[in-house]
Tab-separated table of C-alpha atoms and ligand atoms in Angstrom:
chain	number	residue	atom	x	y	z
A	190	MET	CA	114.127	-59.889	-40.020
A	191	ASP	CA	115.377	-63.094	-41.460
A	192	ARG	CA	112.521	-64.971	-40.237
A	193	LEU	CA	109.914	-62.507	-41.963
A	194	THR	CA	111.706	-62.822	-45.226
A	195	LYS	CA	111.624	-66.311	-45.100
A	196	LEU	CA	107.892	-66.220	-44.150
A	197	VAL	CA	107.157	-63.963	-47.082
A	198	GLU	CA	109.137	-66.092	-49.361
A	199	LEU	CA	107.250	-69.308	-48.389
A	200	LEU	CA	103.988	-67.432	-48.966
A	201	MET	CA	105.040	-66.227	-52.276
A	202	THR	CA	106.306	-69.544	-53.473
A	203	PRO	CA	103.275	-71.536	-55.195
A	204	SER	CA	102.645	-74.533	-52.931
A	205	ALA	CA	99.737	-76.815	-52.144
A	206	PRO	CA	98.838	-75.398	-48.760
A	207	VAL	CA	99.289	-71.781	-49.889
A	208	PHE	CA	96.749	-72.377	-52.566
A	209	ILE	CA	94.312	-74.214	-50.203
A	210	ILE	CA	94.494	-71.571	-47.437
A	211	GLY	CA	94.020	-68.572	-49.984
A	212	GLY	CA	91.256	-70.445	-51.846
A	213	LEU	CA	89.209	-71.141	-48.431
A	214	VAL	CA	89.757	-67.301	-47.519
A	215	VAL	CA	88.270	-66.267	-50.846
A	216	LEU	CA	85.449	-68.836	-50.618
A	217	LEU	CA	84.607	-68.217	-47.027
A	218	MET	CA	84.758	-64.617	-46.709
A	219	PRO	CA	81.540	-63.506	-48.612
A	220	LEU	CA	79.783	-66.267	-46.322
A	221	LEU	CA	81.149	-64.849	-43.339
A	222	VAL	CA	80.105	-61.095	-44.202
A	223	HIS	CA	76.704	-62.393	-45.182
A	224	PHE	CA	76.056	-64.011	-41.851
A	225	CYS	CA	77.338	-60.987	-39.956
A	226	LEU	CA	75.018	-58.835	-41.889
A	227	ALA	CA	72.038	-61.060	-41.599
A	228	GLN	CA	72.410	-61.290	-37.822
A	229	SER	CA	72.447	-57.509	-37.212
A	230	ALA	CA	69.595	-57.333	-39.628
A	231	THR	CA	67.297	-59.651	-37.727
A	232	TYR	CA	68.304	-58.033	-34.456
A	233	THR	CA	66.918	-54.624	-35.856
A	234	VAL	CA	63.864	-55.865	-37.674
A	235	LEU	CA	60.656	-55.277	-35.885
A	236	PRO	CA	57.453	-57.085	-36.717
A	237	SER	CA	54.873	-54.369	-37.602
A	238	VAL	CA	51.040	-53.939	-37.931
A	239	LEU	CA	49.688	-51.566	-40.484
A	240	LEU	CA	46.474	-49.545	-39.565
A	241	THR	CA	44.454	-48.725	-42.462
A	242	GLY	CA	40.804	-47.743	-43.310
A	243	PRO	CA	39.043	-44.781	-44.542
A	244	SER	CA	39.294	-41.417	-42.893
A	245	GLY	CA	37.381	-40.985	-39.793
A	246	ALA	CA	36.920	-44.675	-38.804
A	247	GLY	CA	39.059	-44.424	-35.758
A	248	LYS	CA	42.507	-45.570	-36.423
A	249	THR	CA	44.512	-42.756	-34.731
A	250	THR	CA	42.035	-43.023	-31.737
A	251	LEU	CA	42.876	-46.518	-31.534
A	252	HIS	CA	46.496	-46.040	-32.148
A	253	THR	CA	46.613	-43.607	-29.226
A	254	LEU	CA	44.649	-45.748	-26.933
A	255	PHE	CA	47.296	-48.681	-27.392
A	256	GLU	CA	50.008	-46.089	-26.894
A	257	ARG	CA	48.848	-44.420	-23.926
A	258	ARG	CA	46.829	-47.187	-22.206
A	259	THR	CA	43.874	-44.820	-21.615
A	260	THR	CA	40.876	-43.320	-23.794
A	261	PRO	CA	42.221	-40.512	-25.863
A	262	SER	CA	40.540	-37.177	-26.218
A	263	GLU	CA	40.017	-35.702	-29.629
A	264	THR	CA	42.194	-36.569	-32.628
A	265	HIS	CA	42.799	-34.619	-35.777
A	266	THR	CA	42.555	-36.041	-39.176
A	267	SER	CA	45.925	-37.663	-40.111
A	268	GLN	CA	47.971	-36.280	-42.913
A	269	THR	CA	51.225	-38.696	-42.429
A	270	PRO	CA	51.803	-42.052	-41.043
A	271	SER	CA	52.946	-42.459	-37.362
A	272	SER	CA	54.527	-45.312	-35.555
A	273	THR	CA	54.422	-46.330	-32.006
A	274	GLU	CA	56.539	-49.242	-30.628
A	275	LEU	CA	54.163	-51.659	-28.616
A	276	ALA	CA	54.863	-54.975	-26.749
A	277	VAL	CA	52.843	-57.935	-25.863
A	278	ASN	CA	54.332	-60.676	-23.320
A	279	GLU	CA	55.656	-63.800	-24.846
A	280	SER	CA	52.610	-66.055	-24.329
A	281	ARG	CA	50.711	-63.144	-26.122
A	282	THR	CA	48.341	-62.945	-23.160
A	283	SER	CA	48.919	-59.498	-21.833
A	284	SER	CA	46.347	-56.760	-22.044
A	285	TYR	CA	47.064	-53.436	-24.010
A	286	ARG	CA	46.735	-51.784	-20.681
A	287	GLU	CA	49.802	-53.533	-19.085
A	288	ASP	CA	53.133	-51.712	-19.326
A	289	LEU	CA	55.443	-54.570	-19.746
A	290	ASP	CA	58.341	-52.326	-19.185
A	291	ALA	CA	57.276	-51.550	-15.684
A	292	THR	CA	56.680	-55.271	-14.548
A	293	GLY	CA	59.821	-56.413	-16.242
A	294	ALA	CA	58.513	-59.078	-18.210
A	295	THR	CA	60.081	-60.213	-21.392
A	296	ALA	CA	58.032	-58.839	-24.117
A	297	ALA	CA	57.636	-59.409	-27.846
A	298	ARG	CA	57.899	-55.862	-29.285
A	299	PHE	CA	56.364	-54.724	-32.485
A	300	LEU	CA	55.590	-51.294	-34.395
A	301	MET	CA	52.124	-50.134	-34.891
A	302	ILE	CA	52.054	-47.981	-38.013
A	303	ASP	CA	49.004	-45.480	-38.148
A	304	THR	CA	48.346	-44.245	-41.763
A	305	PRO	CA	46.069	-41.446	-43.199
A	306	GLY	CA	42.760	-42.444	-44.633
A	307	HIS	CA	42.070	-39.705	-46.749
A	308	GLY	CA	41.398	-40.736	-50.403
A	309	LYS	CA	44.575	-38.688	-51.813
A	310	LEU	CA	46.828	-40.268	-48.867
A	311	ARG	CA	46.175	-43.784	-49.060
A	312	HIS	CA	49.788	-44.205	-50.984
A	313	PHE	CA	51.347	-44.290	-47.525
A	314	ALA	CA	49.573	-47.590	-46.601
A	315	TYR	CA	50.236	-48.967	-50.270
A	316	GLU	CA	53.854	-48.331	-50.015
A	317	ARG	CA	54.179	-50.182	-46.835
A	318	LEU	CA	52.380	-53.135	-48.020
A	319	GLY	CA	54.924	-53.672	-50.719
A	320	ALA	CA	57.759	-53.011	-48.494
A	321	GLU	CA	59.034	-56.292	-46.776
A	322	GLY	CA	61.804	-55.742	-44.516
A	323	ILE	CA	62.302	-52.276	-45.475
A	324	GLN	CA	63.220	-49.704	-43.160
A	325	GLY	CA	63.852	-52.239	-40.486
A	326	VAL	CA	60.169	-53.169	-40.456
A	327	LYS	CA	58.497	-56.599	-41.453
A	328	LEU	CA	54.782	-56.400	-41.844
A	329	LYS	CA	52.929	-59.027	-40.035
A	330	ALA	CA	49.385	-57.960	-40.236
A	331	VAL	CA	47.048	-55.417	-41.595
A	332	VAL	CA	44.177	-54.136	-39.488
A	333	PHE	CA	41.360	-52.338	-41.434
A	334	VAL	CA	39.266	-49.921	-39.275
A	335	VAL	CA	35.904	-49.340	-40.465
A	336	ASP	CA	33.218	-47.141	-39.117
A	337	ALA	CA	30.327	-49.519	-38.250
A	338	ALA	CA	28.177	-46.798	-37.269
A	339	ALA	CA	28.224	-44.937	-40.938
A	340	ILE	CA	28.628	-48.102	-43.032
A	341	SER	CA	25.047	-48.040	-43.872
A	342	GLU	CA	25.323	-45.070	-45.691
A	343	PRO	CA	25.856	-46.041	-49.434
A	344	GLU	CA	28.782	-43.259	-49.723
A	345	VAL	CA	30.502	-44.373	-46.791
A	346	LEU	CA	30.253	-48.297	-47.847
A	347	ALA	CA	31.451	-47.394	-51.358
A	348	ASP	CA	34.543	-45.701	-50.252
A	349	THR	CA	35.237	-48.143	-47.467
A	350	ALA	CA	34.897	-50.979	-49.748
A	351	ALA	CA	36.888	-49.403	-52.529
A	352	TYR	CA	39.896	-48.794	-50.213
A	353	LEU	CA	39.628	-52.374	-48.999
A	354	TYR	CA	39.468	-53.695	-52.434
A	355	ASP	CA	42.561	-51.974	-53.225
A	356	ILE	CA	44.329	-53.334	-50.103
A	357	LEU	CA	43.153	-56.884	-50.484
A	358	LEU	CA	44.157	-56.746	-54.287
A	359	ARG	CA	47.582	-55.659	-53.358
A	360	LEU	CA	47.954	-58.485	-50.889
A	361	GLN	CA	46.691	-61.019	-53.297
A	362	LYS	CA	48.894	-59.887	-56.120
A	363	ARG	CA	52.156	-60.194	-53.891
A	364	VAL	CA	51.220	-63.994	-53.599
A	365	ALA	CA	49.887	-64.425	-57.107
A	366	SER	CA	53.023	-63.014	-58.691
A	367	ALA	CA	55.139	-65.067	-56.500
A	368	LYS	CA	53.431	-68.431	-57.349
A	369	SER	CA	55.896	-69.970	-59.513
A	370	GLY	CA	58.683	-69.024	-56.987
A	371	LYS	CA	58.821	-69.342	-53.447
A	372	ALA	CA	55.550	-68.251	-51.750
A	373	PRO	CA	55.853	-65.253	-49.394
A	374	TYR	CA	54.876	-65.366	-45.682
A	375	ALA	CA	51.064	-64.849	-45.030
A	376	ILE	CA	49.840	-61.328	-44.162
A	377	PRO	CA	46.475	-61.779	-42.408
A	378	VAL	CA	43.835	-58.910	-42.312
A	379	LEU	CA	41.416	-57.837	-39.472
A	380	VAL	CA	38.312	-55.753	-40.309
A	381	ALA	CA	37.982	-53.826	-36.883
A	382	ALA	CA	34.091	-52.853	-37.126
A	383	ASN	CA	34.584	-49.673	-34.732
A	384	LYS	CA	32.004	-47.322	-33.012
A	385	THR	CA	29.697	-50.011	-31.963
A	386	ASP	CA	29.190	-48.076	-28.963
A	387	LEU	CA	26.723	-45.782	-31.171
A	388	PHE	CA	23.216	-47.201	-31.354
A	389	MET	CA	23.171	-46.785	-35.303
A	390	ALA	CA	26.113	-49.069	-35.575
A	391	LEU	CA	25.826	-52.432	-37.577
A	392	PRO	CA	26.780	-55.543	-35.737
A	393	GLY	CA	29.989	-57.310	-36.961
A	394	LYS	CA	28.158	-59.822	-39.099
A	395	LEU	CA	26.214	-57.090	-40.993
A	396	VAL	CA	29.375	-55.058	-41.607
A	397	LYS	CA	30.922	-58.135	-43.116
A	398	SER	CA	28.107	-59.168	-45.424
A	399	ASN	CA	27.721	-55.431	-46.798
A	400	LEU	CA	31.315	-55.174	-47.448
A	401	GLU	CA	31.465	-58.629	-49.206
A	402	LYS	CA	28.355	-57.433	-51.433
A	403	GLU	CA	30.099	-53.982	-52.185
A	404	LEU	CA	33.404	-55.617	-52.893
A	405	GLY	CA	31.488	-57.915	-55.327
A	406	ARG	CA	29.953	-54.890	-57.086
A	407	ILE	CA	33.284	-53.414	-57.425
A	408	ARG	CA	34.903	-56.413	-58.683
A	409	LYS	CA	32.258	-56.736	-61.488
A	410	THR	CA	32.185	-52.893	-62.503
A	411	ARG	CA	36.124	-53.138	-62.722
A	412	SER	CA	36.133	-56.244	-65.084
A	413	LYS	CA	33.168	-54.583	-67.011
A	414	GLY	CA	35.326	-51.594	-67.462
A	415	LEU	CA	38.265	-53.649	-68.839
A	416	MET	CA	35.883	-55.370	-71.476
A	417	ASP	CA	34.390	-51.830	-72.460
A	418	SER	CA	37.860	-50.692	-72.951
A	419	GLY	CA	38.445	-52.915	-75.959
A	420	VAL	CA	39.690	-55.980	-74.166
A	421	GLY	CA	37.447	-58.948	-75.604
A	422	ALA	CA	36.188	-61.649	-73.258
A	423	ASP	CA	38.588	-64.074	-75.198
A	424	ASP	CA	41.690	-62.006	-74.165
A	425	LEU	CA	40.634	-61.908	-70.605
A	426	GLY	CA	40.350	-65.799	-70.502
A	427	GLY	CA	43.491	-66.715	-71.991
A	428	GLY	CA	46.161	-63.988	-71.356
A	429	ALA	CA	48.973	-64.265	-69.148
A	430	ASP	CA	47.332	-61.575	-66.849
A	431	GLU	CA	44.200	-63.358	-66.620
A	432	GLY	CA	41.994	-61.703	-64.018
A	433	ASP	CA	44.889	-59.602	-62.835
A	434	ASP	CA	42.442	-57.203	-60.990
A	435	TRP	CA	40.062	-59.540	-60.164
A	436	LEU	CA	39.665	-60.139	-56.230
A	437	GLY	CA	39.069	-63.573	-55.035
A	438	GLU	CA	38.094	-66.770	-56.894
A	439	TYR	CA	38.156	-66.060	-60.693
A	440	GLY	CA	34.889	-65.730	-62.566
A	441	SER	CA	32.828	-66.358	-59.268
A	442	GLU	CA	29.319	-64.761	-58.992
A	443	GLU	CA	29.491	-63.464	-55.224
A	444	PHE	CA	32.533	-62.310	-53.371
A	445	LYS	CA	33.341	-64.043	-50.186
A	446	PHE	CA	36.236	-63.259	-47.919
A	447	GLU	CA	36.868	-66.993	-47.745
A	448	GLN	CA	37.946	-66.931	-51.488
A	449	LEU	CA	40.990	-65.084	-50.392
A	450	ARG	CA	42.360	-68.117	-48.679
A	451	GLU	CA	43.403	-69.599	-51.909
A	452	PHE	CA	46.082	-66.714	-51.751
A	453	ASP	CA	46.786	-67.661	-48.114
A	454	ILE	CA	44.904	-64.441	-46.945
A	455	ASP	CA	42.942	-64.893	-43.852
A	456	VAL	CA	40.187	-61.956	-43.359
A	457	ALA	CA	38.427	-61.732	-39.956
A	458	VAL	CA	35.930	-59.302	-39.195
A	459	GLU	CA	35.429	-58.340	-35.383
A	460	ALA	CA	33.170	-55.679	-33.573
A	461	GLY	CA	34.552	-53.256	-31.109
A	462	ALA	CA	34.758	-49.743	-29.828
A	463	VAL	CA	37.632	-47.377	-28.967
A	464	LEU	CA	35.268	-44.941	-27.216
A	465	GLY	CA	32.185	-45.356	-25.252
A	466	ASP	CA	31.616	-46.157	-21.548
A	467	LYS	CA	34.839	-48.274	-21.718
A	468	PRO	CA	36.847	-49.405	-24.750
A	469	ARG	CA	36.038	-53.010	-26.148
A	470	VAL	CA	39.278	-53.627	-28.179
A	471	ASP	CA	40.558	-56.845	-26.405
A	472	LYS	CA	39.587	-59.001	-29.137
A	473	TRP	CA	41.537	-56.877	-31.496
A	474	TRP	CA	44.460	-56.814	-29.435
A	475	THR	CA	44.520	-60.464	-28.976
A	476	TRP	CA	44.124	-60.994	-32.798
A	477	ILE	CA	47.199	-58.631	-33.423
A	478	GLY	CA	49.155	-60.604	-30.608
A	479	GLU	CA	48.526	-64.145	-32.444
A	480	LYS	CA	49.790	-62.755	-35.751
A	481	LEU	CA	53.185	-61.362	-34.547
B	87	LIG	N1	31.697	-42.971	-30.687
B	87	LIG	C1	32.768	-43.338	-31.236
B	87	LIG	N2	33.620	-42.335	-31.781
B	87	LIG	C2	34.845	-42.696	-32.209
B	87	LIG	C3	35.370	-43.962	-32.010
B	87	LIG	N3	36.603	-44.137	-32.393
B	87	LIG	C4	36.844	-42.973	-32.846
B	87	LIG	N4	35.799	-42.129	-32.668
B	87	LIG	C5	35.900	-40.615	-33.229
B	87	LIG	O1	35.918	-40.745	-34.780
B	87	LIG	C6	36.658	-39.621	-35.155
B	87	LIG	C7	37.707	-39.804	-35.935
B	87	LIG	O2	38.660	-40.565	-35.159
B	87	LIG	P1	40.270	-40.628	-35.918
B	87	LIG	O3	40.847	-41.647	-34.973
B	87	LIG	O4	40.893	-39.523	-35.921
B	87	LIG	O5	39.932	-41.343	-37.208
B	87	LIG	P2	41.205	-41.816	-38.371
B	87	LIG	O6	40.719	-43.128	-38.798
B	87	LIG	O7	42.561	-41.578	-37.767
B	87	LIG	O8	40.864	-40.733	-39.639
B	87	LIG	P3	42.154	-40.162	-40.677
B	87	LIG	O9	43.085	-39.968	-39.850
B	87	LIG	O10	41.454	-39.014	-41.187
B	87	LIG	O11	42.445	-41.098	-41.525
B	87	LIG	C8	36.996	-38.843	-33.811
B	87	LIG	O12	35.906	-37.682	-33.603
B	87	LIG	C9	36.955	-39.796	-32.616
B	87	LIG	O13	36.624	-39.392	-31.442
B	87	LIG	C10	34.540	-44.880	-31.213
B	87	LIG	O14	34.769	-46.300	-31.052
B	87	LIG	N5	33.168	-44.725	-30.779
B	88	LIG	MG1	44.017	-40.625	-38.104
């Protein structure tokens, strides 16, 4: 008891060691807490890949193929997003057909998020584009699935390109708005030209050029809409929000996906098919594996 009172007395008497130890505890505690929290956070955050694209393009069919490793039967149009945990081996060489859990290989796990493509349900995808590290998910790549067999129809091309424009513009703004500060990590985009098992499907190159042309047209119409609404050309040139809704190189005549490199956005277009004689999705799977 005597000892305890002595100790308390020592602690209560102002002295250099007490001040130093007290000061250190106060200073180091927040750091300690921060490191503990940061460690547990990195443990739970899964890299994720967002599946987007217009309704009927084949997102859920592709998602189901990756999940079950066999060609899926009929799907229904999606109303809500759905996620599946997938895995690729550490050297990113395993096929989507391999069950890494069964072989016991160490694997890089990731989350694939399927979203609905219906015009009124696209907010699900937009929300996830803006949410970095939210809900234990870190967005690493975007796969935009298009129907290569229907894209030669003007309405399909217009709807597909309008959706792609909104996705790319959001990714561009994410980088552009952070330009003064620390640049965010890059999020690449794969345009997966699906249904090339059908004879009327356009080859990847044509899907790419058709989309670029249509994106260029959308860009022109949107900026024209801005001018007609009373914003003069001078205002457009000098304002702080110069070309805010302009995708790619500002003022350029034609739109090319390469223009998005300036914003650290890499766009690849690859043809494939989920259905048909046998799935041809390996290029897409490899692309995903490289981006994780
Ligand atoms: N021929 C062919 N048909 C396909 C292919 N992929 C998907 N489909 C068919 O396309 C239709 C739509 O596929 P879904 O996967 O439901 O489309 P989705 O993109 O998920 O559409 P939403 O959920 O409405 O956004 C289904 O009837 C599929 O069987 C393909 O590679 N080739
Ligand atoms: Mg779906």
